[in-house]
Short mmCIF file of C-alpha atoms in Angstrom, two decimals:
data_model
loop_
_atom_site.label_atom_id
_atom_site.label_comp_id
_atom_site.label_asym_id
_atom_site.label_seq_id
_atom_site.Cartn_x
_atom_site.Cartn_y
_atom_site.Cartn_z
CA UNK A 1372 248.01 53.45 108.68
CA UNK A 1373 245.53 51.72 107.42
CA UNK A 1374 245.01 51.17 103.64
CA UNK A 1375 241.52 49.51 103.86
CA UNK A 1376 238.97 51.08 101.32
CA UNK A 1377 236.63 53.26 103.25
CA UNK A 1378 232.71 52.27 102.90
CA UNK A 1379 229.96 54.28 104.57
CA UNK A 1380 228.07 52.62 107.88
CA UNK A 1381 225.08 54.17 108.32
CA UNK A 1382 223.94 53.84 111.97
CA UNK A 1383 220.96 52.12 112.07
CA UNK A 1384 217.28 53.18 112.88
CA UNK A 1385 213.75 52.48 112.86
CA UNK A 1386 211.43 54.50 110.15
CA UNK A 1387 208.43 53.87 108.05
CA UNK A 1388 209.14 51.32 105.09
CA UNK A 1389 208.56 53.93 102.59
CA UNK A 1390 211.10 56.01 104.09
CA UNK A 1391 213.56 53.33 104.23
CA UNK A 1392 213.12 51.85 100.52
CA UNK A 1393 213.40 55.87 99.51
CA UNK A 1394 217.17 55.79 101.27
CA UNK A 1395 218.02 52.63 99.78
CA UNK A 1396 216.88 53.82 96.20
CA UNK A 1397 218.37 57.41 97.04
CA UNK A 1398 221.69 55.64 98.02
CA UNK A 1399 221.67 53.54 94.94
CA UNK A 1400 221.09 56.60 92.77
CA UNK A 1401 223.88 58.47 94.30
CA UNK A 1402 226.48 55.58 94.01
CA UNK A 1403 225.52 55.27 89.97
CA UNK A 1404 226.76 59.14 89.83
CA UNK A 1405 230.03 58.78 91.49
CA UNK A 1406 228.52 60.89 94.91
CA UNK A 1407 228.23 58.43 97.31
CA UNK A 1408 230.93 55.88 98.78
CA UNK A 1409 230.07 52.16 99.15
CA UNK A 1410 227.36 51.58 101.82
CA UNK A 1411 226.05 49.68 104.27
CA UNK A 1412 223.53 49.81 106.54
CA UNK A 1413 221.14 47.82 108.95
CA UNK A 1414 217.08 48.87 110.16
CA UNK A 1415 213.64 47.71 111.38
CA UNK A 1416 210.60 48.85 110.37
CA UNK A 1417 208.04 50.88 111.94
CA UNK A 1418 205.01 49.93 111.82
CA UNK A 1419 205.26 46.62 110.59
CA UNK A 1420 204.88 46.66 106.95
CA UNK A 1421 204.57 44.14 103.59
CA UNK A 1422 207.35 45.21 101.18
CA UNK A 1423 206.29 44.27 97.69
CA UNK A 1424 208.59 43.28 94.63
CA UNK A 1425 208.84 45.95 92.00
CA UNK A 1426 207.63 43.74 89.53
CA UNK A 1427 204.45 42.79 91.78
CA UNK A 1428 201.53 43.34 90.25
CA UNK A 1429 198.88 41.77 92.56
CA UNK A 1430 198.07 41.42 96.12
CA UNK A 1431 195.03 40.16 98.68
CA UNK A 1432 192.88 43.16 99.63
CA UNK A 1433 192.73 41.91 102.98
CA UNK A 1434 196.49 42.83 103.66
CA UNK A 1435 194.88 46.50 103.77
CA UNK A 1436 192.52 45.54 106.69
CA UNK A 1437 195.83 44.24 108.58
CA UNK A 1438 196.58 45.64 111.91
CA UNK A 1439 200.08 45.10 113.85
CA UNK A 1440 200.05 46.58 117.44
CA UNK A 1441 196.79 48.76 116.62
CA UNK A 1442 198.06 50.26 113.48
CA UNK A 1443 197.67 49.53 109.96
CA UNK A 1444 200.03 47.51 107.99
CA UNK A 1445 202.19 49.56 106.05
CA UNK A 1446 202.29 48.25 102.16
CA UNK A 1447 205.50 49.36 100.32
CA UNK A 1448 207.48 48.61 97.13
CA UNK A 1449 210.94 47.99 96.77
CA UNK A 1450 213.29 49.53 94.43
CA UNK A 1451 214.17 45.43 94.09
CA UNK A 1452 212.38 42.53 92.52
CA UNK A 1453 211.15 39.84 94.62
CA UNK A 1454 208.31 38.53 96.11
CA UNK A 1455 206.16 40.15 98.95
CA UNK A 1456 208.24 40.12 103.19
CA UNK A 1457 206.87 40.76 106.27
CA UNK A 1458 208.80 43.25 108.32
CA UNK A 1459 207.93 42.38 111.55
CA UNK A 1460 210.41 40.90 114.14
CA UNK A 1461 213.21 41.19 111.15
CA UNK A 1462 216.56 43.28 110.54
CA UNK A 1463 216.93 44.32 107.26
CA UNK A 1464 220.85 45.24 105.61
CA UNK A 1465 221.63 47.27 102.50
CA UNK A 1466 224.68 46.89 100.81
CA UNK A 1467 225.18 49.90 98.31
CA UNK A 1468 228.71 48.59 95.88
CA UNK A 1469 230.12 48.78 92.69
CA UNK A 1470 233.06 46.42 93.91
CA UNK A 1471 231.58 42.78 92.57
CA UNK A 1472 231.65 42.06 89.18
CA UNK A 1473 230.60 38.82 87.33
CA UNK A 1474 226.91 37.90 86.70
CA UNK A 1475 223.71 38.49 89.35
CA UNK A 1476 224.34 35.08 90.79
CA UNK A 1477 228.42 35.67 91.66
CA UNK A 1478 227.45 39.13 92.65
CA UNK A 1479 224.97 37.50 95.45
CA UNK A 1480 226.85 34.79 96.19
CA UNK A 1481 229.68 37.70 96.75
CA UNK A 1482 228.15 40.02 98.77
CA UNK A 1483 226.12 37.20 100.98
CA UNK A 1484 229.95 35.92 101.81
CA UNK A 1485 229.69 38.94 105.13
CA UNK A 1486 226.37 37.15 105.74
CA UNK A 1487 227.30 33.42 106.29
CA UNK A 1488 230.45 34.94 108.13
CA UNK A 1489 228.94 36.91 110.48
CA UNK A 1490 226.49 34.34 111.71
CA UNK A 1491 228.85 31.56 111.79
CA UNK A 1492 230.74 33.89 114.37
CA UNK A 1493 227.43 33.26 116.54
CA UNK A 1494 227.38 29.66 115.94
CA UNK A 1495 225.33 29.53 113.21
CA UNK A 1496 225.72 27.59 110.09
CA UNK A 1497 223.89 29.01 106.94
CA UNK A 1498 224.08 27.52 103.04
CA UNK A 1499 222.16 28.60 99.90
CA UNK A 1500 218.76 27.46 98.62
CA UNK A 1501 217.90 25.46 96.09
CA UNK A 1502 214.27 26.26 95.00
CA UNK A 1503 213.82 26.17 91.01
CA UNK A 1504 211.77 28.93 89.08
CA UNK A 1505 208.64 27.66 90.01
CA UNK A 1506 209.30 29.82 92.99
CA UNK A 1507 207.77 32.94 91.51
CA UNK A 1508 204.70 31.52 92.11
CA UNK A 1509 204.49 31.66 95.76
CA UNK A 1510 203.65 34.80 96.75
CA UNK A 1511 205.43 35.00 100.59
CA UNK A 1512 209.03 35.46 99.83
CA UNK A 1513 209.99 33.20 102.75
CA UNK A 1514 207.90 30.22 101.66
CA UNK A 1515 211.17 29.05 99.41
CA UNK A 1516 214.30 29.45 99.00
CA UNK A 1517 216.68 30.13 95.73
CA UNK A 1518 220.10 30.20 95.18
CA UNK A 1519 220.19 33.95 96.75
CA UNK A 1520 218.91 33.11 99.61
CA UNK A 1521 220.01 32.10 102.96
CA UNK A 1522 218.38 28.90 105.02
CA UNK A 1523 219.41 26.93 108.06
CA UNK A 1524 220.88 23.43 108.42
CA UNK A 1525 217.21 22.06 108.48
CA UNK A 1526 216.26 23.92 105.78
CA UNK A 1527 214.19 26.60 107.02
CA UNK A 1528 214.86 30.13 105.34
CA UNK A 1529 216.58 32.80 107.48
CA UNK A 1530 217.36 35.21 105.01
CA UNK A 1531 215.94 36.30 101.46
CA UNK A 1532 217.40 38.70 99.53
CA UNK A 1533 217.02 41.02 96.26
CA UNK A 1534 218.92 43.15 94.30
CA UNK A 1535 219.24 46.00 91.38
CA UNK A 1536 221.84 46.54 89.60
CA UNK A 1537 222.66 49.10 86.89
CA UNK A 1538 225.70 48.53 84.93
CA UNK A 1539 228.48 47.50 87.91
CA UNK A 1540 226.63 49.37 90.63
CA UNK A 1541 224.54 47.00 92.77
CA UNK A 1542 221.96 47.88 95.81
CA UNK A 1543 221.57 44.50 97.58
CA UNK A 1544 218.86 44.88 100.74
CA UNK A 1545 216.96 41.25 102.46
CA UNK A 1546 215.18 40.76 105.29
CA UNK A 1547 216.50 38.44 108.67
CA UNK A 1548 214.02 36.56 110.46
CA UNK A 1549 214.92 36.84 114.21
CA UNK A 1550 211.47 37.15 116.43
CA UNK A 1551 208.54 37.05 113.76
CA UNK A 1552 205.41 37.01 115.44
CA UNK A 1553 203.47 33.24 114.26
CA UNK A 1554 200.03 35.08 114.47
CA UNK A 1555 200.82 38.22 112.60
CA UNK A 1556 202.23 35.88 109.66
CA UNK A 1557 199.60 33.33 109.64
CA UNK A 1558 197.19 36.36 108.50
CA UNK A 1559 199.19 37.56 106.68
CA UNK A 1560 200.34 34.58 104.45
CA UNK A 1561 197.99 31.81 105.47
CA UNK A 1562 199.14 28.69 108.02
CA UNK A 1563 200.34 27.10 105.16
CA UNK A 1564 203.30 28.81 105.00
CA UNK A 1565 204.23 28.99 108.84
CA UNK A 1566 207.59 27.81 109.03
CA UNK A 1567 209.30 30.09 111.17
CA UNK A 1568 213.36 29.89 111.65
CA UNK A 1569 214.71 28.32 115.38
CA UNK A 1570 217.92 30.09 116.05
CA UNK A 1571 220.19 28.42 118.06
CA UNK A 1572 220.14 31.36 120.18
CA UNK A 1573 219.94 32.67 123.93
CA UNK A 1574 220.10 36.36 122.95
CA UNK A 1575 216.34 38.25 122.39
CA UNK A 1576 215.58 41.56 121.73
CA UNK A 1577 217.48 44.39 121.16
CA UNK A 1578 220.47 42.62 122.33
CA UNK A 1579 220.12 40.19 119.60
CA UNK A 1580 220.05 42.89 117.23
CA UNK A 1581 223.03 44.65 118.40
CA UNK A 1582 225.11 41.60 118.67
CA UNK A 1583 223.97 41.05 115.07
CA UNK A 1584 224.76 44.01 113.50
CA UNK A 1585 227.84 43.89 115.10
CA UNK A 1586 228.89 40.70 114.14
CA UNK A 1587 227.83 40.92 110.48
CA UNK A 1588 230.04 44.86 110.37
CA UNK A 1589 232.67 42.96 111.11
CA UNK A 1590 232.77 40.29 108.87
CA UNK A 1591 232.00 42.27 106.17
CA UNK A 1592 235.06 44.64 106.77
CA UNK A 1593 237.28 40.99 106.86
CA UNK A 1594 235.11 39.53 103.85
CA UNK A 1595 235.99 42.66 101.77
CA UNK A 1596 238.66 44.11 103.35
CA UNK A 1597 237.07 47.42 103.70
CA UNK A 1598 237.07 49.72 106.75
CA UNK A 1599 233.32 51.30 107.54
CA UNK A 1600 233.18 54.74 109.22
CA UNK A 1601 230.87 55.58 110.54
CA UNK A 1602 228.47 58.61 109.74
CA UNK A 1603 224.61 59.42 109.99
CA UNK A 1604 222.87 61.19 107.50
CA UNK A 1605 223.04 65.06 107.13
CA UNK A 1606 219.67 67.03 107.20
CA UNK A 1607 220.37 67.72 103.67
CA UNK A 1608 220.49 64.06 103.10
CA UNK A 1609 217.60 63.47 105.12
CA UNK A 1610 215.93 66.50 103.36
CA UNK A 1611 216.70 64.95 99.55
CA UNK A 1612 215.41 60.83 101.34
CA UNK A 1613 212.09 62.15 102.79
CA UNK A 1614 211.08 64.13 99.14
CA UNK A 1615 211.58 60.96 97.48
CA UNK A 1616 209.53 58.95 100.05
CA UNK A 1617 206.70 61.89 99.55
CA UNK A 1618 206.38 60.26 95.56
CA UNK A 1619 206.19 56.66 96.73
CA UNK A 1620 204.11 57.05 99.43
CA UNK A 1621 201.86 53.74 98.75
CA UNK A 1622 201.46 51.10 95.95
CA UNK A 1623 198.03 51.05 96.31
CA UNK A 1624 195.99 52.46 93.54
CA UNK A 1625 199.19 53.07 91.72
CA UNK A 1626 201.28 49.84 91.35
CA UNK A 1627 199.80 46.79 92.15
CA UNK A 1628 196.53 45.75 91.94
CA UNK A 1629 194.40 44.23 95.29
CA UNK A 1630 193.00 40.84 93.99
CA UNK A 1631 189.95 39.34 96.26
#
């Protein structure tokens, strides 16, 4: 029998960016009232979408004359701080936990343990940035790289992360760069900051995803010594998610401002 603590896998799936911030922030909520079991989950946006920090105040208007595939690009905001990410060729994981204590920095450095392991089980070595504060002033999240995020032996960024916590409760969600599209990012964040991860890789596609996921469940399960079961949201989950998406539908004209 095993004596593992149990933690919540939600299966993963592709949604709107609004929808998929509301679950994170719903799942967060829930956790912080003793409802809902430690979480974790992995998904893709659809369509492509900029997620913006909470915190962000200002944007280009031309992000809202964006198209990806013939449809707008979705603009969102995170229940997390952060600087603005491109969703587009990316997985993104949530980790939902009141298991970590210790300061924001041991927290991340905690929970991105499942990260490092799981992709040095594909044969990929990761370590943490070093970028100072004057970070904050580059407005593409993936144009440095702090001490929470995630960048490859030559330097490049893989994986940037963010995080809320309230009291010992933590939702920690970040975006992996696997197939971003060069074009697509150049608009969006100038060629300037095109510096797109190589992974050491054959795998493409949805087979790259899969094997992913996979490999960073089961590190996690080893890193924490947890045991995720699966289950999918309920309609009456998905019923409480989608009215809370319905009051964030879009920072604009609300939250941030759209600088020229």
């Amino acid at each position: 029998m095993s004596l593992a603590t149990p933690w919540r896998f939600i299966p993963p799936f592709q949604a709107p960016g609004r929808v998929q911030m509301a679950l994170d922030a719903w799942l967060f909520r829930q956790h912080c009232l003793g409802l809902h079991p430690p979480t974790l989950r992995f998904y893709t946006w659809a369509p492509a979408a900029i997620s913006l920090g909470f915190h962000q105040r200002q944007w280009p208007a031309e992000w809202q004359e964006i198209t990806w595939q013939e449809r707008p690009l979705a603009l969102v905001q995170r229940p997390t701080g952060g600087r603005a990410v491109l969703h587009q060729g990316d997985l993104t994981y949530a980790v939902i936990t009141s298991s970590f204590p210790g300061n924001r920095t041991q927290a991340y450095q905690a929970i991105c343990e499942f990260l490092i392991q799981g992709w040095r089980s594909l044969g990929v070595e990761l370590q943490y940035g070093e970028a100072g504060r004057g970070y904050i002033h580059n407005p593409n999240c993936f144009g440095t790289a702090t001490s929470a995020d995630l960048v490859l032996p030559n330097g490049e960024k893989l994986i940037g992360s963010a995080q809320l916590r309230r009291g010992s409760v933590i939702l920690q969600h970040g975006s992996m760069r696997l197939e971003p599209d060069a074009i697509l990012f150049t608009q969006v964040f100038g060629p300037d900051n095109l510096r797109l991860p190589k992974l050491p890789l054959s795998l493409q596609g949805a087979a790259l995803t899969q094997t992913l996921i996979e490999a960073l469940a089961t590190a996690l399960q080893r890193c924490f010594g947890v045991q995720l079961v699966p289950q999918p949201l309920s309609d009456a989950e998905w019923q409480a998610v989608m009215a809370q998406a319905e009051l964030s539908r879009s920072p604009v004209g609300s939250g941030p401002v759209a600088v020229s």
